[in-house]
Short mmCIF file of C-alpha atoms and ligand atoms in Angstrom, two decimals:
data_model
loop_
_atom_site.label_atom_id
_atom_site.label_comp_id
_atom_site.label_asym_id
_atom_site.label_seq_id
_atom_site.Cartn_x
_atom_site.Cartn_y
_atom_site.Cartn_z
CA UNK A 1 29.38 107.37 151.75
CA UNK A 2 27.04 104.27 151.68
CA UNK A 3 23.57 105.11 151.21
CA UNK A 4 20.82 103.01 151.66
CA UNK A 5 17.99 103.77 148.85
CA UNK A 6 14.56 101.96 149.86
CA UNK A 7 12.34 101.45 146.81
CA UNK A 8 15.48 102.25 144.56
CA UNK A 9 14.02 99.91 141.76
CA UNK A 10 11.06 102.26 141.37
CA UNK A 11 10.52 105.38 139.26
CA UNK A 12 11.84 108.33 141.50
CA UNK A 13 14.16 105.81 143.26
CA UNK A 14 16.15 104.63 140.30
CA UNK A 15 16.43 108.16 138.98
CA UNK A 16 18.02 109.08 142.40
CA UNK A 17 20.18 106.17 142.17
CA UNK A 18 21.76 107.77 139.19
CA UNK A 19 22.16 111.00 140.62
CA UNK A 20 23.79 109.67 143.57
CA UNK A 21 26.14 107.45 141.98
CA UNK A 22 27.19 110.34 139.93
CA UNK A 23 27.77 112.31 142.80
CA UNK A 24 30.26 109.90 144.18
CA UNK A 25 28.07 108.02 146.66
CA UNK A 26 27.77 104.36 147.08
CA UNK A 27 24.48 102.96 146.85
CA UNK A 28 22.55 99.89 148.45
CA UNK A 29 19.15 99.35 147.20
CA UNK A 30 16.35 97.61 149.29
CA UNK A 31 13.30 96.99 147.22
CA UNK A 32 10.61 94.04 147.27
CA UNK A 33 10.08 94.55 143.53
CA UNK A 34 6.42 94.87 144.05
CA UNK A 35 6.42 97.73 141.54
CA UNK A 36 9.78 98.05 140.62
CA UNK A 37 12.25 96.05 138.42
CA UNK A 38 15.79 94.56 138.84
CA UNK A 39 16.13 95.37 135.06
CA UNK A 40 16.02 98.99 136.05
CA UNK A 41 18.72 98.68 138.65
CA UNK A 42 20.97 97.17 135.60
CA UNK A 43 20.19 100.18 133.55
CA UNK A 44 21.30 102.51 136.38
CA UNK A 45 24.68 100.53 136.49
CA UNK A 46 24.80 100.81 132.53
CA UNK A 47 23.88 104.76 132.69
CA UNK A 48 26.51 105.55 135.52
CA UNK A 49 29.25 102.86 134.60
CA UNK A 50 29.08 102.32 138.38
CA UNK A 51 28.03 99.32 140.37
CA UNK A 52 25.44 99.13 143.43
CA UNK A 53 24.35 96.39 145.86
CA UNK A 54 20.87 95.35 145.68
CA UNK A 55 18.97 93.36 148.34
CA UNK A 56 15.20 91.99 147.44
CA UNK A 57 13.56 92.55 150.65
CA UNK A 58 10.47 93.98 152.15
CA UNK A 59 11.40 97.09 154.04
CA UNK A 60 8.42 96.35 156.76
CA UNK A 61 10.42 93.15 157.49
CA UNK A 62 12.66 94.26 160.53
CA UNK A 63 14.79 91.33 160.48
CA UNK A 64 15.62 91.61 156.86
CA UNK A 65 16.44 95.50 157.28
CA UNK A 66 18.42 94.83 160.28
CA UNK A 67 20.66 92.35 158.13
CA UNK A 68 21.39 95.06 156.00
CA UNK A 69 22.30 97.50 158.49
CA UNK A 70 24.68 94.90 160.29
CA UNK A 71 26.47 94.06 156.94
CA UNK A 72 27.24 97.53 155.71
CA UNK A 73 28.59 100.69 157.36
CA UNK A 74 25.29 102.85 156.11
CA UNK A 75 25.83 106.52 156.41
CA UNK A 76 22.12 107.70 155.47
CA UNK A 77 18.78 106.52 154.23
CA UNK A 78 16.58 107.66 151.58
CA UNK A 79 13.20 106.05 151.91
CA UNK A 80 11.31 105.82 148.72
CA UNK A 81 9.65 102.42 149.19
CA UNK A 82 5.86 103.01 149.39
CA UNK A 83 2.63 102.04 147.74
CA UNK A 84 1.38 105.08 145.82
CA UNK A 85 -2.09 104.61 143.96
CA UNK A 86 -4.46 106.95 145.72
CA UNK A 87 -7.88 104.89 144.72
CA UNK A 88 -6.22 101.75 145.81
CA UNK A 89 -5.48 103.09 149.50
CA UNK A 90 -9.27 103.99 149.83
CA UNK A 91 -9.73 100.30 148.84
CA UNK A 92 -6.99 98.78 150.76
CA UNK A 93 -6.32 100.93 153.87
CA UNK A 94 -4.58 98.42 155.90
CA UNK A 95 -2.25 97.56 153.18
CA UNK A 96 -1.31 101.04 152.80
CA UNK A 97 -0.94 101.99 156.55
CA UNK A 98 1.31 98.74 157.12
CA UNK A 99 3.43 99.29 153.95
CA UNK A 100 3.90 103.07 154.24
CA UNK A 101 3.82 103.59 157.91
CA UNK A 102 5.34 100.57 159.25
CA UNK A 103 8.09 100.49 156.87
CA UNK A 104 9.17 104.22 158.15
CA UNK A 105 9.15 102.93 161.68
CA UNK A 106 11.21 99.94 160.89
CA UNK A 107 13.87 101.91 159.10
CA UNK A 108 13.94 104.60 161.62
CA UNK A 109 14.34 102.02 164.52
CA UNK A 110 17.09 100.58 162.49
CA UNK A 111 18.84 104.03 162.15
CA UNK A 112 18.82 104.51 165.93
CA UNK A 113 20.08 101.07 166.54
CA UNK A 114 22.95 101.32 164.30
CA UNK A 115 23.60 104.96 164.97
CA UNK A 116 22.80 106.12 161.46
CA UNK A 117 21.76 109.80 161.77
CA UNK A 118 20.64 110.76 158.30
CA UNK A 119 17.18 110.02 156.98
CA UNK A 120 15.42 111.53 153.78
CA UNK A 121 11.79 110.96 153.34
CA UNK A 122 9.62 110.77 150.38
CA UNK A 123 6.57 112.76 151.29
CA UNK A 124 4.10 114.47 148.86
CA UNK A 125 2.36 117.75 148.49
CA UNK A 126 -0.98 115.95 149.17
CA UNK A 127 -0.21 116.63 152.88
CA UNK A 128 -1.22 120.12 152.33
CA UNK A 129 -4.87 119.12 151.53
CA UNK A 130 -6.68 121.88 150.25
CA UNK A 131 -4.60 124.73 151.81
CA UNK A 132 -4.51 127.98 149.79
CA UNK A 133 -1.77 128.05 146.86
CA UNK A 134 1.07 128.34 146.77
CA UNK A 135 1.83 125.59 149.30
CA UNK A 136 4.51 126.74 151.70
CA UNK A 137 6.28 124.58 154.13
CA UNK A 138 4.93 126.40 157.41
CA UNK A 139 1.25 125.79 156.57
CA UNK A 140 -0.56 123.61 158.88
CA UNK A 141 -1.19 120.06 157.22
CA UNK A 142 -4.88 119.64 156.58
CA UNK A 143 -6.45 116.35 156.43
CA UNK A 144 -6.00 114.62 153.23
CA UNK A 145 -9.11 112.79 151.45
CA UNK A 146 -7.47 109.24 151.24
CA UNK A 147 -5.42 106.70 153.20
CA UNK A 148 -2.26 107.18 151.03
CA UNK A 149 -1.95 110.85 151.86
CA UNK A 150 -2.59 110.12 155.59
CA UNK A 151 0.35 107.58 155.54
CA UNK A 152 2.49 110.46 154.17
CA UNK A 153 1.26 112.81 157.04
CA UNK A 154 1.85 110.31 159.76
CA UNK A 155 5.25 109.10 158.63
CA UNK A 156 6.30 112.95 158.69
CA UNK A 157 4.90 113.18 162.39
CA UNK A 158 6.60 109.73 163.49
CA UNK A 159 9.84 111.02 162.19
CA UNK A 160 9.36 114.43 163.77
CA UNK A 161 8.77 113.01 167.18
CA UNK A 162 11.70 110.59 166.81
CA UNK A 163 13.97 113.70 166.17
CA UNK A 164 12.60 115.27 169.34
CA UNK A 165 13.69 112.22 171.34
CA UNK A 166 16.97 112.09 169.47
CA UNK A 167 18.29 115.35 168.69
CA UNK A 168 21.26 113.97 166.76
CA UNK A 169 18.83 112.16 164.40
CA UNK A 170 18.79 114.42 161.24
CA UNK A 171 15.71 114.21 158.88
CA UNK A 172 14.71 115.77 155.53
CA UNK A 173 10.98 115.50 154.70
CA UNK A 174 10.79 116.25 151.11
CA UNK A 175 7.11 117.09 149.52
CA UNK A 176 7.27 116.17 145.94
CA UNK A 177 4.89 118.04 143.69
CA UNK A 178 4.08 116.36 140.26
CA UNK A 179 7.05 114.09 139.13
CA UNK A 180 7.22 113.57 135.51
CA UNK A 181 9.55 112.80 132.71
CA UNK A 182 12.47 110.43 132.48
CA UNK A 183 16.12 110.15 132.51
CA UNK A 184 17.45 112.27 129.32
CA UNK A 185 18.94 108.91 127.78
CA UNK A 186 15.24 107.62 127.68
CA UNK A 187 16.71 104.30 129.34
CA UNK A 188 14.79 104.77 132.47
CA UNK A 189 11.43 106.29 133.01
CA UNK A 190 7.98 105.78 134.47
CA UNK A 191 6.38 102.43 133.69
CA UNK A 192 2.99 102.22 135.39
CA UNK A 193 1.11 99.18 135.49
CA UNK A 194 -2.34 98.99 133.68
CA UNK A 195 -4.17 102.02 132.43
CA UNK A 196 -2.35 105.09 134.02
CA UNK A 197 -3.98 107.38 136.56
CA UNK A 198 -1.68 110.20 136.16
CA UNK A 199 -1.74 112.77 133.38
CA UNK A 200 1.71 112.45 131.78
CA UNK A 201 2.00 108.76 131.40
CA UNK A 202 -1.69 108.91 129.97
CA UNK A 203 -0.44 111.50 127.26
CA UNK A 204 2.45 109.43 126.23
CA UNK A 205 0.22 106.13 125.70
CA UNK A 206 -2.15 108.20 123.88
CA UNK A 207 0.73 109.51 121.61
CA UNK A 208 1.96 106.01 121.10
CA UNK A 209 -1.40 105.00 120.14
CA UNK A 210 -1.96 102.55 122.92
CA UNK A 211 -4.86 104.77 124.26
CA UNK A 212 -7.36 106.54 122.00
CA UNK A 213 -7.79 109.88 123.58
CA UNK A 214 -6.94 111.73 126.55
CA UNK A 215 -10.03 112.37 128.93
CA UNK A 216 -9.49 115.97 130.22
CA UNK A 217 -11.20 115.87 133.75
CA UNK A 218 -13.26 119.05 133.79
CA UNK A 219 -12.91 122.55 132.13
CA UNK A 220 -14.74 124.60 134.48
CA UNK A 221 -12.26 125.14 137.25
CA UNK A 222 -11.16 128.68 138.16
CA UNK A 223 -8.03 128.23 136.40
CA UNK A 224 -6.40 129.84 133.19
CA UNK A 225 -8.21 127.77 130.89
CA UNK A 226 -10.61 125.93 133.17
CA UNK A 227 -8.49 122.85 133.43
CA UNK A 228 -6.58 121.55 136.54
CA UNK A 229 -3.30 123.18 137.41
CA UNK A 230 -0.24 121.38 138.81
CA UNK A 231 3.36 122.05 139.42
CA UNK A 232 5.00 119.27 137.33
CA UNK A 233 8.73 118.63 138.07
CA UNK A 234 11.28 116.71 135.76
CA UNK A 235 12.21 113.68 137.81
CA UNK A 236 16.03 114.19 137.34
CA UNK A 237 15.40 117.72 138.94
CA UNK A 238 13.75 115.69 141.83
CA UNK A 239 16.40 113.23 141.96
CA UNK A 240 19.19 115.95 142.15
CA UNK A 241 17.12 117.68 145.05
CA UNK A 242 17.71 114.45 147.13
CA UNK A 243 21.35 114.62 146.75
CA UNK A 244 21.62 118.10 147.54
CA UNK A 245 19.01 117.68 150.79
CA UNK A 246 21.30 114.78 152.04
CA UNK A 247 24.40 116.81 151.24
CA UNK A 248 22.93 119.82 153.61
CA UNK A 249 21.41 117.40 156.10
CA UNK A 250 21.92 118.95 159.55
CA UNK A 251 20.38 117.93 163.13
CA UNK A 252 16.72 118.25 163.28
CA UNK A 253 13.83 118.10 161.05
CA UNK A 254 13.74 120.11 157.83
CA UNK A 255 11.00 120.19 155.49
CA UNK A 256 11.29 121.20 151.73
CA UNK A 257 8.82 121.47 148.67
CA UNK A 258 10.39 120.05 145.63
CA UNK A 259 8.45 121.81 143.05
CA UNK A 260 9.17 124.44 140.34
CA UNK A 261 6.74 127.02 141.73
CA UNK A 262 5.18 127.16 138.20
CA UNK A 263 1.72 125.93 137.71
CA UNK A 264 0.66 124.15 134.30
CA UNK A 265 -3.00 123.50 133.27
CA UNK A 266 -3.78 120.23 131.50
CA UNK A 267 -4.34 121.96 128.15
CA UNK A 268 -1.05 123.94 128.56
CA UNK A 269 0.73 120.32 129.06
CA UNK A 270 -0.83 118.77 126.27
CA UNK A 271 0.03 121.75 124.00
CA UNK A 272 3.57 121.59 125.27
CA UNK A 273 3.66 117.93 124.61
CA UNK A 274 2.67 118.46 121.01
CA UNK A 275 5.13 121.28 120.44
CA UNK A 276 8.14 119.30 121.95
CA UNK A 277 7.31 116.16 119.95
CA UNK A 278 5.63 117.10 117.07
CA UNK A 279 2.83 114.64 117.73
CA UNK A 280 -1.04 115.31 118.10
CA UNK A 281 -2.79 114.19 121.55
CA UNK A 282 -6.27 113.89 120.93
CA UNK A 283 -8.59 114.78 123.67
CA UNK A 284 -11.88 115.24 124.98
CA UNK A 285 -13.39 117.03 127.90
CA UNK A 286 -15.30 115.17 130.48
CA UNK A 287 -16.72 115.41 133.79
CA UNK A 288 -14.40 116.61 136.87
CA UNK A 289 -12.43 113.59 138.46
CA UNK A 290 -13.74 113.25 142.09
CA UNK A 291 -11.36 114.46 144.74
CA UNK A 292 -9.39 116.54 142.41
CA UNK A 293 -8.65 120.20 143.21
CA UNK A 294 -8.48 122.99 140.93
CA UNK A 295 -4.93 124.16 141.31
CA UNK A 296 -1.85 123.33 143.46
CA UNK A 297 1.77 124.58 142.88
CA UNK A 298 4.69 125.09 145.29
CA UNK A 299 6.25 128.17 147.12
CA UNK A 300 9.69 126.76 146.05
CA UNK A 301 11.94 129.30 147.73
CA UNK A 302 12.89 127.55 151.03
CA UNK A 303 14.60 124.86 149.07
CA UNK A 304 16.43 127.59 146.76
CA UNK A 305 17.38 129.60 149.83
CA UNK A 306 18.46 126.94 152.38
CA UNK A 307 19.69 124.06 149.76
CA UNK A 308 20.78 126.49 146.66
CA UNK A 309 18.52 123.70 144.75
CA UNK A 310 16.04 125.04 142.15
CA UNK A 311 14.37 122.90 139.05
CA UNK A 312 16.09 123.34 135.88
CA UNK A 313 14.21 121.62 133.31
CA UNK A 314 11.06 122.98 131.70
CA UNK A 315 7.89 121.49 130.97
CA UNK A 316 9.25 120.91 127.33
CA UNK A 317 12.05 119.09 128.46
CA UNK A 318 9.66 117.00 130.74
CA UNK A 319 7.46 116.28 127.75
CA UNK A 320 10.55 115.42 125.48
CA UNK A 321 12.13 113.00 127.78
CA UNK A 322 8.81 111.30 128.82
CA UNK A 323 7.97 110.60 125.03
CA UNK A 324 11.56 109.25 124.68
CA UNK A 325 11.20 106.73 127.15
CA UNK A 326 7.77 105.70 126.00
CA UNK A 327 8.65 105.47 122.47
CA UNK A 328 11.83 103.46 122.93
CA UNK A 329 11.55 101.40 125.90
CA UNK A 330 7.90 100.62 126.65
CA UNK A 331 6.01 97.91 125.13
P1 NAD B 1 7.13 103.35 142.46
O1 NAD B 1 6.15 102.58 142.68
O2 NAD B 1 7.89 103.47 141.12
O3 NAD B 1 8.56 103.08 143.40
C1 NAD B 1 8.46 102.50 144.71
C2 NAD B 1 9.41 101.31 144.85
O4 NAD B 1 9.13 100.84 146.19
C3 NAD B 1 8.98 100.15 143.97
O5 NAD B 1 10.14 99.73 143.32
C4 NAD B 1 8.40 99.30 144.98
O6 NAD B 1 8.88 97.83 144.40
C5 NAD B 1 9.25 99.39 146.03
N1 NAD B 1 8.43 99.01 147.32
C6 NAD B 1 6.98 99.51 147.73
N2 NAD B 1 6.97 98.96 149.03
C7 NAD B 1 7.90 98.12 149.35
C8 NAD B 1 8.34 97.41 150.47
N3 NAD B 1 7.39 97.32 151.46
N4 NAD B 1 9.53 96.96 150.55
C9 NAD B 1 10.38 97.20 149.70
N5 NAD B 1 10.31 97.83 148.43
C10 NAD B 1 9.11 98.41 148.32
O7 NAD B 1 6.80 104.98 143.10
P2 NAD B 1 7.70 106.26 142.84
O8 NAD B 1 6.70 107.16 142.21
O9 NAD B 1 9.04 105.99 142.58
O10 NAD B 1 7.52 106.86 144.40
C11 NAD B 1 8.58 106.75 145.34
C12 NAD B 1 7.92 107.37 146.59
O11 NAD B 1 7.76 108.78 146.30
C13 NAD B 1 6.81 106.78 147.18
O12 NAD B 1 6.80 106.74 148.67
C14 NAD B 1 5.65 107.76 146.60
O13 NAD B 1 4.58 107.44 147.61
C15 NAD B 1 6.29 109.00 146.85
N6 NAD B 1 5.76 110.12 145.80
C16 NAD B 1 5.54 109.72 144.65
C17 NAD B 1 4.73 110.70 143.92
C18 NAD B 1 4.80 110.57 142.17
O14 NAD B 1 3.89 111.07 141.79
N7 NAD B 1 5.37 109.44 141.73
C19 NAD B 1 4.42 111.89 144.30
C20 NAD B 1 4.65 112.11 145.75
C21 NAD B 1 5.37 111.11 146.45
C1 UD1 B 2 -2.15 112.43 141.74
C2 UD1 B 2 -2.55 111.99 143.10
C3 UD1 B 2 -1.85 112.75 144.20
C4 UD1 B 2 -0.21 112.66 143.83
C5 UD1 B 2 0.05 112.86 142.60
C6 UD1 B 2 1.55 112.90 142.25
C7 UD1 B 2 -4.88 111.45 142.80
C8 UD1 B 2 -6.39 111.60 143.25
N1 UD1 B 2 -4.04 112.07 143.30
O1 UD1 B 2 -2.76 114.04 141.72
O2 UD1 B 2 -1.93 112.00 145.35
O3 UD1 B 2 0.61 113.07 145.06
O4 UD1 B 2 -0.89 112.36 141.44
O5 UD1 B 2 1.71 112.50 140.66
O6 UD1 B 2 -4.76 110.41 142.06
N2 UD1 B 2 -6.09 114.63 134.40
C9 UD1 B 2 -6.64 114.50 133.36
N3 UD1 B 2 -6.92 113.26 132.59
C10 UD1 B 2 -6.22 112.28 133.05
C11 UD1 B 2 -5.33 112.24 134.35
C12 UD1 B 2 -5.32 113.61 134.87
O7 UD1 B 2 -7.38 115.70 132.99
O8 UD1 B 2 -6.30 111.37 132.24
C13 UD1 B 2 -5.72 115.97 135.21
C14 UD1 B 2 -6.38 115.67 136.55
O9 UD1 B 2 -7.60 116.04 136.60
C15 UD1 B 2 -5.34 116.88 137.29
C16 UD1 B 2 -4.16 116.73 136.27
O10 UD1 B 2 -4.34 116.11 135.15
O11 UD1 B 2 -5.76 118.08 136.98
C17 UD1 B 2 -2.93 115.97 137.07
O12 UD1 B 2 -3.40 114.80 137.34
P1 UD1 B 2 -2.60 113.62 137.81
O13 UD1 B 2 -1.28 113.45 137.29
O14 UD1 B 2 -3.56 112.55 138.35
O15 UD1 B 2 -1.85 114.45 139.10
P2 UD1 B 2 -2.77 114.79 140.49
O16 UD1 B 2 -3.98 115.04 140.40
O17 UD1 B 2 -1.97 116.14 141.01
#
């Protein structure tokens, strides 16, 4: 089966390409390389010893997208391509709505035109807003605090409406919790531009000495030790979740949380990193980060029940693999 992977040169997309190729799928990647590298796709080929096809295109460009659909017999689409920096989305809302929502519409339209019925979408736990934890798929979506989150909620609604009008179209909406870590080889991983916003890449850069110390954003939350709690998920577990979601896709819209169901605080993650890698991570407690919520984690039971999928790798493995990639392959 031929799967079109948009954003396949990026962090989660590249790991999913590995999982797809290993599961026997053929992969066509469409990526404009605004935040991905062709080099990463070469590493995917090296890791799997398999080939893939790459198109450097923007997936908001319907002519370029249609060209791919007309050249290849595509059986399914996994749509990762998107911009993901929350702060930047507040400054550049039009760029985010255009990139993240128009791309979903262009790809869905091409699917309908070419009779492609399988569509898997990268959504985010951010669509739950500040619902009560654990987040469960049946909850009403609450407004998110930023345009990035809105692009995910909008894309979910657009795809749901398309299914209502086209019952043969099958859509899986995957709501990721906090993806971290890297492929066990350490060859591919998360390579953020500039100073990282997210916790794990910040920690690995402190461990490497690129940054002096971690600022822990608040220790007065109502959590186990006062620091923020999140549901970190190993990127390879997430990648494998996509393959399983694709394998099980049937008509209609299916929503799944991809998380572990376990909350980990900032200080617990720092301790796990130190234990996994034997390296100290200096930190100081600073003010809360505006917009942060105290705690969120998944109710991960639906994916287990319906897909037979659960995350297998623990926080120690996440820290070990994130560090192996930072140590060996980052500048
Ligand atoms: P990433 O930036 O590493 O990968 C995204 C890829 O899409 C990049 O290679 C980029 O070049 C490409 N891209 C972006 N816009 C494009 C366009 N218009 N046309 C073609 N290619 C384009 O990000 P990631 O962490 O791998 O995230 C993948 C998806 O998962 C995104 O949609 C993101 O919003 C979603 N997501 C990510 C997280 C996370 O924490 N990483 C959490 C929840 C959801
Ligand atoms: C961020 C995004 C969210 C996205 C998620 C997925 C924001 C506001 N939200 O959320 O939309 O879906 O990533 O990866 O960017 N922390 C520190 N010091 C740091 C960095 C983080 O203490 O230098 C803390 C945070 O306060 C939080 C936890 O670590 O409690 C995790 O932060 P982060 O990795 O940025 O993820 P999210 O806050 O969940």
